[in-house]
Amino acid sequence: MKLKFNILTKFDYILILCISILSTIGIMFIYSSGINSEGVNVSNEYQKQIIWFGVGFVLMVAFTLFDYRKFKRYALYIFAVSILVLLYTIFFGKNVNGAHSWLGIRNLGIQPSEPAKIAYTIFLAWYLDRSSESKAFKRFVNSLLIMFVPMALILGQPDLGTATVYLPIFLSMCFMAGIPIRYIMLVIGVGATTAIFTILPIWQSEIARKTIPAISILTDRNLSLMVIAAALLVTILCAVGLAVFRKSYYYWLTYIFGIVTSGLVFSIGAGHVLKPYQIQRLIVFIDPSSDSLGAGWNIIQSKIAIGSGGLWGRGFLQGTQSHYRFLPEQSTDFIFSIISEESGFTGGLLLFLCFFIILLRCLAIMKSSSNRFGCLIVAGILGMFFYHFCLNVGMVMGIMPVAGIPLPFLSYGGSALITNMSAIGLLMGIHSRRLDFKDNVL
């Protein structure tokens, strides 16, 4: 009885309650998404989701009972295996919607980029923990390189949405590891300027439909190269000034112009890397009405579904947008739209509350952790959940670009559900050992 009691105390029942509510709601509305206009269910996705939830629950319990500190010994091997699997997927993976992101095992499909998030989080936590005495800039650069490896492989599939998830994991873990804010803001600044310099030419040609001299510089290859050369020269001169005069304003000038130069260079690369459908997604994000019957259809119909739900919703199985197939990917990326249409603002508020509690529990576990390795893992999981939630909900509301990001515990998909439940198991395992001050367990 004592052993049984000890095991039961390892679980965080608030977390279990939240993910059980979310997963149950997810299964219910995955079932609803399979109903056609005649009221007949034509999909067995909800049955598969129940099975995946069962598998995920077992793994969650296993991760909770397993001492996470033992991952230190195998972090490098776990990460290396995940990289090899991602590389294999590029060449031999199933082609689904134009991306080689899946591995087929009989009738089952596994998306390796999902469990790779856990492997990446564990390995980065291991590196940041063991390098705590190293110079901050060295830790930052090495952490960047660690992030770029899986990101590059996932972009090669190509799966831009999933690749971007690795960035908030990186940022949140670096912040908790004590990496200076200026280095973290450097990554955010380069990302923001790259996005701006990529979007502006698209906005000029597809939305404004007129020539704006300042933006035209970005569309003319020779002019853009001249601007990059000038920005690079200013950056170098500022760096020389810093080395010679040791004045702080030279540092910040180098910092700012370095961000601008990097953003300009990466925006040119983004223009060549982005697929036509991804560019179209950016266009309709800026103005959905620019292609209301094409790429903008998804966002317009999603907004209609969310708005038509009102306060209490149309009622379970009474949605029209999903049953008449106006919503695309309605059991995966746009599951929140169905929930909002059928359960209204009240149902959406319940989801927000559950996710808010999960994020608060992550913060509490991170604060109470006595082990830096565990604290860093929690920070990565927190960044992953927060990004998934904000991007997916923002996407279906039209305030974020469509990126193919699932909503944790709700969207249909075995790989994502199992990964998220494994992450919850890690959280509970770290929390249950918060009073164990041993740093390593063999």
Tab-separated table of C-alpha atoms in Angstrom:
chain	number	residue	atom	x	y	z
A	1	MET	CA	0.000	0.000	0.000
A	2	LYS	CA	2.884	2.352	0.780
A	3	LEU	CA	4.426	1.766	-2.657
A	4	LYS	CA	1.064	2.404	-4.315
A	5	PHE	CA	0.641	5.614	-2.326
A	6	ASN	CA	4.127	6.806	-3.290
A	7	ILE	CA	3.396	6.258	-6.966
A	8	LEU	CA	0.077	8.121	-6.794
A	9	THR	CA	1.747	11.165	-5.261
A	10	LYS	CA	3.991	11.558	-8.308
A	11	PHE	CA	1.144	12.745	-10.516
A	12	ASP	CA	-0.063	16.310	-10.937
A	13	TYR	CA	-3.824	15.852	-10.993
A	14	ILE	CA	-4.495	19.428	-12.093
A	15	LEU	CA	-2.462	18.809	-15.262
A	16	ILE	CA	-4.153	15.446	-15.803
A	17	LEU	CA	-7.593	17.043	-15.401
A	18	CYS	CA	-6.781	19.811	-17.917
A	19	ILE	CA	-5.409	17.512	-20.615
A	20	SER	CA	-8.274	15.055	-20.059
A	21	ILE	CA	-10.810	17.840	-20.601
A	22	LEU	CA	-8.993	19.092	-23.694
A	23	SER	CA	-8.531	15.605	-25.167
A	24	THR	CA	-12.175	14.673	-24.529
A	25	ILE	CA	-13.352	17.868	-26.195
A	26	GLY	CA	-10.954	17.161	-29.050
A	27	ILE	CA	-12.337	13.659	-29.605
A	28	MET	CA	-15.913	14.963	-29.479
A	29	PHE	CA	-15.322	17.608	-32.108
A	30	ILE	CA	-13.154	15.368	-34.282
A	31	TYR	CA	-16.252	13.171	-34.342
A	32	SER	CA	-18.338	16.235	-35.237
A	33	SER	CA	-15.939	17.139	-38.045
A	34	GLY	CA	-16.647	13.776	-39.672
A	35	ILE	CA	-20.391	14.459	-39.932
A	36	ASN	CA	-21.511	15.346	-43.461
A	37	SER	CA	-24.463	17.472	-44.589
A	38	GLU	CA	-26.764	14.438	-44.336
A	39	GLY	CA	-25.901	13.862	-40.688
A	40	VAL	CA	-23.816	10.736	-41.365
A	41	ASN	CA	-20.343	10.238	-39.889
A	42	VAL	CA	-17.998	9.446	-42.765
A	43	SER	CA	-14.740	9.402	-40.821
A	44	ASN	CA	-13.137	7.110	-38.258
A	45	GLU	CA	-10.623	9.729	-37.116
A	46	TYR	CA	-12.223	10.014	-33.678
A	47	GLN	CA	-11.689	6.285	-33.110
A	48	LYS	CA	-8.008	6.594	-33.988
A	49	GLN	CA	-7.709	9.613	-31.704
A	50	ILE	CA	-9.102	7.577	-28.792
A	51	ILE	CA	-6.441	4.917	-29.436
A	52	TRP	CA	-3.698	7.552	-29.654
A	53	PHE	CA	-4.924	9.079	-26.402
A	54	GLY	CA	-4.651	5.670	-24.734
A	55	VAL	CA	-1.106	5.190	-26.031
A	56	GLY	CA	-0.215	8.725	-25.021
A	57	PHE	CA	-1.614	8.215	-21.524
A	58	VAL	CA	0.575	5.124	-21.028
A	59	LEU	CA	3.649	7.061	-22.208
A	60	MET	CA	2.718	9.968	-19.962
A	61	VAL	CA	2.667	7.657	-16.947
A	62	ALA	CA	5.982	6.090	-18.039
A	63	PHE	CA	7.681	9.500	-18.391
A	64	THR	CA	6.335	10.500	-14.976
A	65	LEU	CA	7.733	7.418	-13.232
A	66	PHE	CA	11.052	7.479	-15.117
A	67	ASP	CA	13.720	9.641	-13.470
A	68	TYR	CA	14.303	12.359	-16.070
A	69	ARG	CA	17.863	12.957	-14.788
A	70	LYS	CA	18.913	9.692	-16.421
A	71	PHE	CA	18.334	11.377	-19.780
A	72	LYS	CA	21.603	13.251	-19.203
A	73	ARG	CA	23.545	10.096	-19.983
A	74	TYR	CA	21.710	9.489	-23.249
A	75	ALA	CA	20.830	13.029	-24.399
A	76	LEU	CA	23.373	13.061	-27.214
A	77	TYR	CA	22.313	9.642	-28.498
A	78	ILE	CA	18.605	10.516	-28.339
A	79	PHE	CA	19.231	13.714	-30.307
A	80	ALA	CA	21.459	11.936	-32.844
A	81	VAL	CA	18.811	9.263	-33.485
A	82	SER	CA	16.115	11.912	-33.976
A	83	ILE	CA	18.335	13.740	-36.495
A	84	LEU	CA	18.988	10.529	-38.427
A	85	VAL	CA	15.252	9.776	-38.527
A	86	LEU	CA	14.513	13.312	-39.787
A	87	LEU	CA	17.166	12.897	-42.469
A	88	TYR	CA	15.709	9.537	-43.473
A	89	THR	CA	12.240	11.086	-43.665
A	90	ILE	CA	13.369	13.674	-46.235
A	91	PHE	CA	14.410	10.961	-48.686
A	92	PHE	CA	12.083	8.082	-47.882
A	93	GLY	CA	9.118	9.667	-46.121
A	94	LYS	CA	5.534	9.626	-47.376
A	95	ASN	CA	4.506	12.543	-49.547
A	96	VAL	CA	1.477	14.102	-47.819
A	97	ASN	CA	0.238	17.447	-49.161
A	98	GLY	CA	3.553	18.042	-50.898
A	99	ALA	CA	5.747	17.401	-47.837
A	100	HIS	CA	7.854	14.343	-46.994
A	101	SER	CA	7.042	14.614	-43.294
A	102	TRP	CA	5.668	11.161	-42.580
A	103	LEU	CA	6.979	7.655	-42.129
A	104	GLY	CA	4.528	4.873	-42.911
A	105	ILE	CA	4.411	1.738	-40.812
A	106	ARG	CA	1.717	-0.397	-42.423
A	107	ASN	CA	-1.459	1.685	-42.119
A	108	LEU	CA	-0.006	3.962	-39.466
A	109	GLY	CA	1.610	7.305	-40.161
A	110	ILE	CA	4.215	8.810	-37.848
A	111	GLN	CA	5.491	12.372	-38.119
A	112	PRO	CA	9.083	12.242	-36.755
A	113	SER	CA	9.314	16.020	-36.378
A	114	GLU	CA	6.886	15.827	-33.437
A	115	PRO	CA	8.833	13.512	-31.068
A	116	ALA	CA	12.017	15.240	-32.287
A	117	LYS	CA	10.861	18.288	-30.296
A	118	ILE	CA	11.251	16.293	-27.066
A	119	ALA	CA	14.650	14.961	-28.139
A	120	TYR	CA	15.797	18.475	-29.058
A	121	THR	CA	14.537	19.918	-25.761
A	122	ILE	CA	16.347	17.267	-23.711
A	123	PHE	CA	19.601	17.688	-25.639
A	124	LEU	CA	19.569	21.501	-25.511
A	125	ALA	CA	18.797	21.345	-21.768
A	126	TRP	CA	21.742	18.965	-21.328
A	127	TYR	CA	24.090	21.278	-23.235
A	128	LEU	CA	22.976	24.478	-21.481
A	129	ASP	CA	23.252	22.750	-18.113
A	130	ARG	CA	26.760	21.377	-18.617
A	131	SER	CA	28.055	24.597	-20.218
A	132	SER	CA	26.846	26.875	-17.422
A	133	GLU	CA	30.424	27.975	-16.654
A	134	SER	CA	31.300	28.737	-20.288
A	135	LYS	CA	31.231	32.186	-21.875
A	136	ALA	CA	27.723	33.389	-22.657
A	137	PHE	CA	28.410	34.125	-26.331
A	138	LYS	CA	29.874	30.650	-26.908
A	139	ARG	CA	26.845	29.028	-25.276
A	140	PHE	CA	24.533	31.161	-27.373
A	141	VAL	CA	26.248	30.333	-30.690
A	142	ASN	CA	26.426	26.615	-29.928
A	143	SER	CA	22.758	26.604	-28.915
A	144	LEU	CA	21.892	28.303	-32.215
A	145	LEU	CA	23.765	25.611	-34.124
A	146	ILE	CA	21.944	22.895	-32.172
A	147	MET	CA	18.616	24.511	-33.115
A	148	PHE	CA	19.488	24.967	-36.783
A	149	VAL	CA	20.179	21.250	-37.337
A	150	PRO	CA	16.607	19.931	-36.810
A	151	MET	CA	15.093	23.147	-38.210
A	152	ALA	CA	17.033	22.785	-41.467
A	153	LEU	CA	16.022	19.141	-41.851
A	154	ILE	CA	12.341	19.904	-41.208
A	155	LEU	CA	12.460	22.826	-43.644
A	156	GLY	CA	13.888	20.376	-46.160
A	157	GLN	CA	10.767	18.181	-45.952
A	158	PRO	CA	9.402	21.009	-46.306
A	159	ASP	CA	7.348	21.793	-43.187
A	160	LEU	CA	7.740	25.469	-42.311
A	161	GLY	CA	5.110	25.476	-39.555
A	162	THR	CA	6.672	22.681	-37.497
A	163	ALA	CA	10.181	24.065	-38.062
A	164	THR	CA	9.228	27.383	-36.462
A	165	VAL	CA	8.241	25.629	-33.215
A	166	TYR	CA	11.914	25.013	-32.458
A	167	LEU	CA	12.541	28.767	-32.164
A	168	PRO	CA	10.324	29.493	-29.100
A	169	ILE	CA	11.707	26.361	-27.424
A	170	PHE	CA	15.214	27.740	-28.012
A	171	LEU	CA	14.356	31.253	-26.811
A	172	SER	CA	12.614	30.176	-23.604
A	173	MET	CA	15.397	27.739	-22.679
A	174	CYS	CA	18.149	30.271	-23.391
A	175	PHE	CA	16.349	32.826	-21.239
A	176	MET	CA	16.140	30.409	-18.308
A	177	ALA	CA	19.757	29.353	-18.844
A	178	GLY	CA	20.906	32.921	-18.204
A	179	ILE	CA	21.870	33.809	-21.772
A	180	PRO	CA	22.012	37.650	-21.915
A	181	ILE	CA	18.811	39.282	-23.163
A	182	ARG	CA	20.704	41.123	-25.903
A	183	TYR	CA	21.598	37.806	-27.540
A	184	ILE	CA	18.019	36.567	-27.318
A	185	MET	CA	16.719	39.863	-28.722
A	186	LEU	CA	19.244	39.509	-31.549
A	187	VAL	CA	17.469	36.354	-32.736
A	188	ILE	CA	14.041	37.957	-32.332
A	189	GLY	CA	15.210	41.098	-34.147
A	190	VAL	CA	16.674	39.183	-37.080
A	191	GLY	CA	13.501	37.102	-37.340
A	192	ALA	CA	11.258	40.184	-37.244
A	193	THR	CA	13.271	42.148	-39.826
A	194	THR	CA	13.451	39.108	-42.104
A	195	ALA	CA	9.662	38.753	-41.950
A	196	ILE	CA	9.133	42.476	-42.618
A	197	PHE	CA	11.554	42.617	-45.548
A	198	THR	CA	9.968	39.451	-46.975
A	199	ILE	CA	6.378	40.644	-46.622
A	200	LEU	CA	6.807	44.232	-47.877
A	201	PRO	CA	7.478	43.347	-51.559
A	202	ILE	CA	4.538	40.910	-51.496
A	203	TRP	CA	2.316	43.612	-50.019
A	204	GLN	CA	3.413	46.084	-52.694
A	205	SER	CA	2.726	43.776	-55.647
A	206	GLU	CA	-0.367	41.902	-54.426
A	207	ILE	CA	-2.176	44.267	-52.048
A	208	ALA	CA	-1.161	47.872	-52.744
A	209	ARG	CA	-0.691	47.140	-56.473
A	210	LYS	CA	1.406	50.255	-56.943
A	211	THR	CA	5.092	51.053	-56.894
A	212	ILE	CA	6.442	52.469	-53.651
A	213	PRO	CA	10.059	53.667	-54.117
A	214	ALA	CA	11.291	52.657	-50.656
A	215	ILE	CA	9.904	49.116	-51.053
A	216	SER	CA	10.992	48.811	-54.701
A	217	ILE	CA	14.585	48.715	-53.456
A	218	LEU	CA	13.811	45.270	-52.039
A	219	THR	CA	12.452	43.994	-55.360
A	220	ASP	CA	15.336	45.189	-57.541
A	221	ARG	CA	18.205	42.710	-57.201
A	222	ASN	CA	20.987	45.199	-57.931
A	223	LEU	CA	19.578	47.869	-55.613
A	224	SER	CA	18.978	45.381	-52.797
A	225	LEU	CA	22.566	44.113	-53.081
A	226	MET	CA	23.812	47.696	-52.906
A	227	VAL	CA	21.723	48.337	-49.772
A	228	ILE	CA	23.027	45.126	-48.176
A	229	ALA	CA	26.617	46.124	-49.023
A	230	ALA	CA	26.072	49.591	-47.532
A	231	ALA	CA	24.476	48.181	-44.354
A	232	LEU	CA	27.295	45.657	-44.021
A	233	LEU	CA	29.902	48.405	-44.445
A	234	VAL	CA	28.261	50.511	-41.732
A	235	THR	CA	28.164	47.470	-39.448
A	236	ILE	CA	31.884	46.825	-39.998
A	237	LEU	CA	32.782	50.491	-39.428
A	238	CYS	CA	30.768	50.520	-36.192
A	239	ALA	CA	32.534	47.338	-35.079
A	240	VAL	CA	35.915	48.931	-35.807
A	241	GLY	CA	34.837	52.034	-33.871
A	242	LEU	CA	33.899	49.815	-30.922
A	243	ALA	CA	37.284	48.088	-31.011
A	244	VAL	CA	39.209	51.371	-31.194
A	245	PHE	CA	37.208	53.754	-28.990
A	246	ARG	CA	35.428	51.314	-26.633
A	247	LYS	CA	32.283	53.436	-26.550
A	248	SER	CA	28.936	51.786	-25.787
A	249	TYR	CA	27.068	53.574	-28.590
A	250	TYR	CA	29.341	51.900	-31.139
A	251	TYR	CA	28.264	48.550	-29.704
A	252	TRP	CA	24.570	49.350	-30.118
A	253	LEU	CA	25.066	50.764	-33.606
A	254	THR	CA	26.863	47.532	-34.566
A	255	TYR	CA	24.032	45.558	-32.952
A	256	ILE	CA	21.247	47.422	-34.792
A	257	PHE	CA	22.903	47.532	-38.221
A	258	GLY	CA	23.899	43.876	-37.826
A	259	ILE	CA	20.234	42.968	-37.320
A	260	VAL	CA	19.166	45.040	-40.355
A	261	THR	CA	21.895	43.533	-42.554
A	262	SER	CA	21.018	39.998	-41.483
A	263	GLY	CA	17.317	40.645	-42.068
A	264	LEU	CA	18.006	41.901	-45.595
A	265	VAL	CA	20.200	38.885	-46.433
A	266	PHE	CA	17.780	36.331	-44.980
A	267	SER	CA	14.788	37.954	-46.700
A	268	ILE	CA	16.433	37.312	-50.074
A	269	GLY	CA	16.958	33.702	-49.069
A	270	ALA	CA	13.363	33.454	-47.815
A	271	GLY	CA	12.103	34.692	-51.175
A	272	HIS	CA	13.804	31.731	-52.857
A	273	VAL	CA	12.966	29.150	-50.177
A	274	LEU	CA	9.271	29.931	-49.704
A	275	LYS	CA	6.947	27.868	-51.873
A	276	PRO	CA	4.227	29.610	-53.932
A	277	TYR	CA	1.482	28.399	-51.552
A	278	GLN	CA	3.422	29.783	-48.563
A	279	ILE	CA	3.736	33.167	-50.272
A	280	GLN	CA	0.012	33.024	-50.979
A	281	ARG	CA	-0.630	32.401	-47.282
A	282	LEU	CA	1.259	35.584	-46.453
A	283	ILE	CA	-0.810	37.501	-48.981
A	284	VAL	CA	-4.149	36.327	-47.590
A	285	PHE	CA	-2.944	36.940	-44.043
A	286	ILE	CA	-2.489	40.601	-44.988
A	287	ASP	CA	-5.749	40.718	-46.946
A	288	PRO	CA	-7.955	37.572	-47.073
A	289	SER	CA	-10.288	39.226	-49.594
A	290	SER	CA	-7.462	39.366	-52.147
A	291	ASP	CA	-8.217	35.708	-52.979
A	292	SER	CA	-11.524	35.042	-51.241
A	293	LEU	CA	-12.322	31.932	-53.309
A	294	GLY	CA	-8.791	30.550	-53.182
A	295	ALA	CA	-6.158	30.810	-50.470
A	296	GLY	CA	-8.235	33.320	-48.484
A	297	TRP	CA	-11.196	30.930	-48.291
A	298	ASN	CA	-9.801	29.142	-45.228
A	299	ILE	CA	-9.531	32.259	-43.087
A	300	ILE	CA	-12.847	33.746	-44.215
A	301	GLN	CA	-14.797	30.554	-43.488
A	302	SER	CA	-13.003	30.091	-40.181
A	303	LYS	CA	-13.999	33.590	-39.063
A	304	ILE	CA	-17.589	32.906	-40.116
A	305	ALA	CA	-17.625	29.691	-38.070
A	306	ILE	CA	-16.197	31.389	-34.968
A	307	GLY	CA	-18.525	34.384	-35.269
A	308	SER	CA	-21.657	32.318	-35.866
A	309	GLY	CA	-21.177	30.438	-32.599
A	310	GLY	CA	-22.192	33.441	-30.524
A	311	LEU	CA	-22.169	33.077	-26.747
A	312	TRP	CA	-23.391	29.484	-26.359
A	313	GLY	CA	-22.871	28.027	-29.851
A	314	ARG	CA	-25.172	26.268	-32.285
A	315	GLY	CA	-25.031	23.050	-30.284
A	316	PHE	CA	-22.980	19.865	-30.542
A	317	LEU	CA	-23.224	18.333	-34.041
A	318	GLN	CA	-25.209	21.350	-35.229
A	319	GLY	CA	-22.403	23.216	-36.977
A	320	THR	CA	-22.880	24.124	-40.638
A	321	GLN	CA	-19.417	25.274	-41.663
A	322	SER	CA	-17.859	21.893	-40.913
A	323	HIS	CA	-20.765	19.637	-41.929
A	324	TYR	CA	-21.065	21.341	-45.307
A	325	ARG	CA	-17.277	21.122	-45.705
A	326	PHE	CA	-16.641	24.859	-45.883
A	327	LEU	CA	-13.713	24.509	-43.488
A	328	PRO	CA	-10.466	22.923	-44.705
A	329	GLU	CA	-8.397	20.590	-42.488
A	330	GLN	CA	-11.254	20.908	-40.015
A	331	SER	CA	-10.208	18.081	-37.718
A	332	THR	CA	-6.590	19.244	-37.506
A	333	ASP	CA	-5.524	22.855	-38.057
A	334	PHE	CA	-9.023	24.387	-37.821
A	335	ILE	CA	-10.474	22.324	-34.969
A	336	PHE	CA	-10.889	25.489	-32.862
A	337	SER	CA	-13.256	26.902	-35.500
A	338	ILE	CA	-15.603	23.911	-35.143
A	339	ILE	CA	-15.489	24.078	-31.339
A	340	SER	CA	-16.269	27.800	-31.413
A	341	GLU	CA	-19.158	27.349	-33.845
A	342	GLU	CA	-20.823	24.552	-31.890
A	343	SER	CA	-19.994	25.588	-28.303
A	344	GLY	CA	-19.634	29.333	-28.786
A	345	PHE	CA	-17.652	31.805	-26.726
A	346	THR	CA	-18.285	29.707	-23.607
A	347	GLY	CA	-16.613	26.632	-25.084
A	348	GLY	CA	-13.697	28.689	-26.350
A	349	LEU	CA	-13.302	30.248	-22.902
A	350	LEU	CA	-13.068	26.773	-21.345
A	351	LEU	CA	-10.230	25.896	-23.712
A	352	PHE	CA	-8.430	29.136	-22.903
A	353	LEU	CA	-8.813	28.421	-19.194
A	354	CYS	CA	-7.380	24.895	-19.514
A	355	PHE	CA	-4.375	26.099	-21.494
A	356	PHE	CA	-3.854	28.987	-19.088
A	357	ILE	CA	-3.764	26.538	-16.169
A	358	ILE	CA	-1.304	24.276	-18.018
A	359	LEU	CA	1.018	27.232	-18.668
A	360	LEU	CA	0.715	28.353	-15.034
A	361	ARG	CA	1.578	24.836	-13.867
A	362	CYS	CA	4.649	24.908	-16.128
A	363	LEU	CA	5.772	28.138	-14.476
A	364	ALA	CA	5.136	26.713	-11.000
A	365	ILE	CA	7.062	23.507	-11.777
A	366	MET	CA	9.916	25.510	-13.265
A	367	LYS	CA	10.055	27.729	-10.163
A	368	SER	CA	10.010	24.798	-7.718
A	369	SER	CA	12.532	22.627	-9.586
A	370	SER	CA	15.735	21.980	-7.640
A	371	ASN	CA	17.584	20.839	-10.745
A	372	ARG	CA	18.767	23.139	-13.543
A	373	PHE	CA	18.469	20.388	-16.158
A	374	GLY	CA	14.822	19.821	-15.217
A	375	CYS	CA	14.094	23.545	-15.089
A	376	LEU	CA	15.416	23.964	-18.637
A	377	ILE	CA	13.293	21.064	-19.933
A	378	VAL	CA	10.191	22.671	-18.421
A	379	ALA	CA	11.110	26.001	-20.043
A	380	GLY	CA	11.301	24.309	-23.452
A	381	ILE	CA	7.943	22.570	-22.982
A	382	LEU	CA	6.387	25.849	-21.844
A	383	GLY	CA	7.671	27.584	-24.985
A	384	MET	CA	6.336	24.772	-27.165
A	385	PHE	CA	2.818	24.775	-25.681
A	386	PHE	CA	2.575	28.569	-25.620
A	387	TYR	CA	3.642	28.901	-29.262
A	388	HIS	CA	1.345	26.128	-30.497
A	389	PHE	CA	-1.643	27.622	-28.719
A	390	CYS	CA	-1.033	31.249	-29.755
A	391	LEU	CA	-0.222	30.458	-33.386
A	392	ASN	CA	-3.089	28.018	-33.957
A	393	VAL	CA	-5.776	30.142	-32.299
A	394	GLY	CA	-4.372	33.286	-33.902
A	395	MET	CA	-4.324	31.532	-37.274
A	396	VAL	CA	-7.994	30.498	-37.216
A	397	MET	CA	-8.961	34.006	-36.055
A	398	GLY	CA	-7.026	35.592	-38.913
A	399	ILE	CA	-4.531	37.475	-36.746
A	400	MET	CA	-1.638	35.109	-37.523
A	401	PRO	CA	-0.535	33.541	-40.832
A	402	VAL	CA	-1.766	30.039	-41.685
A	403	ALA	CA	1.132	27.801	-40.717
A	404	GLY	CA	-0.255	24.274	-40.347
A	405	ILE	CA	0.263	24.166	-36.577
A	406	PRO	CA	-2.046	21.790	-34.608
A	407	LEU	CA	-3.779	22.781	-31.374
A	408	PRO	CA	-2.313	20.622	-28.563
A	409	PHE	CA	-4.565	17.808	-27.255
A	410	LEU	CA	-7.421	18.903	-29.538
A	411	SER	CA	-6.319	18.554	-33.160
A	412	TYR	CA	-6.444	15.131	-34.784
A	413	GLY	CA	-3.043	13.496	-35.041
A	414	GLY	CA	-1.340	10.676	-33.190
A	415	SER	CA	2.235	11.947	-33.385
A	416	ALA	CA	1.349	15.352	-31.948
A	417	LEU	CA	-0.927	13.953	-29.218
A	418	ILE	CA	1.617	11.389	-28.050
A	419	THR	CA	4.395	14.001	-28.060
A	420	ASN	CA	2.311	16.450	-26.030
A	421	MET	CA	1.274	13.825	-23.493
A	422	SER	CA	4.881	12.664	-23.171
A	423	ALA	CA	5.799	16.287	-22.478
A	424	ILE	CA	3.160	16.387	-19.718
A	425	GLY	CA	4.705	13.219	-18.291
A	426	LEU	CA	8.101	14.927	-18.246
A	427	LEU	CA	6.585	17.890	-16.419
A	428	MET	CA	5.071	15.642	-13.753
A	429	GLY	CA	8.281	13.632	-13.428
A	430	ILE	CA	10.279	16.802	-12.825
A	431	HIS	CA	7.714	18.148	-10.372
A	432	SER	CA	7.533	14.913	-8.360
A	433	ARG	CA	11.324	15.051	-7.799
A	434	ARG	CA	11.490	18.729	-6.848
A	435	LEU	CA	12.571	17.830	-3.292
A	436	ASP	CA	15.265	15.414	-4.481
A	437	PHE	CA	18.411	17.524	-4.625
A	438	LYS	CA	20.601	14.935	-6.344
A	439	ASP	CA	21.888	16.407	-9.587
A	440	ASN	CA	22.711	13.142	-11.350
A	441	VAL	CA	21.163	9.682	-11.174
A	442	LEU	CA	23.000	6.796	-12.798
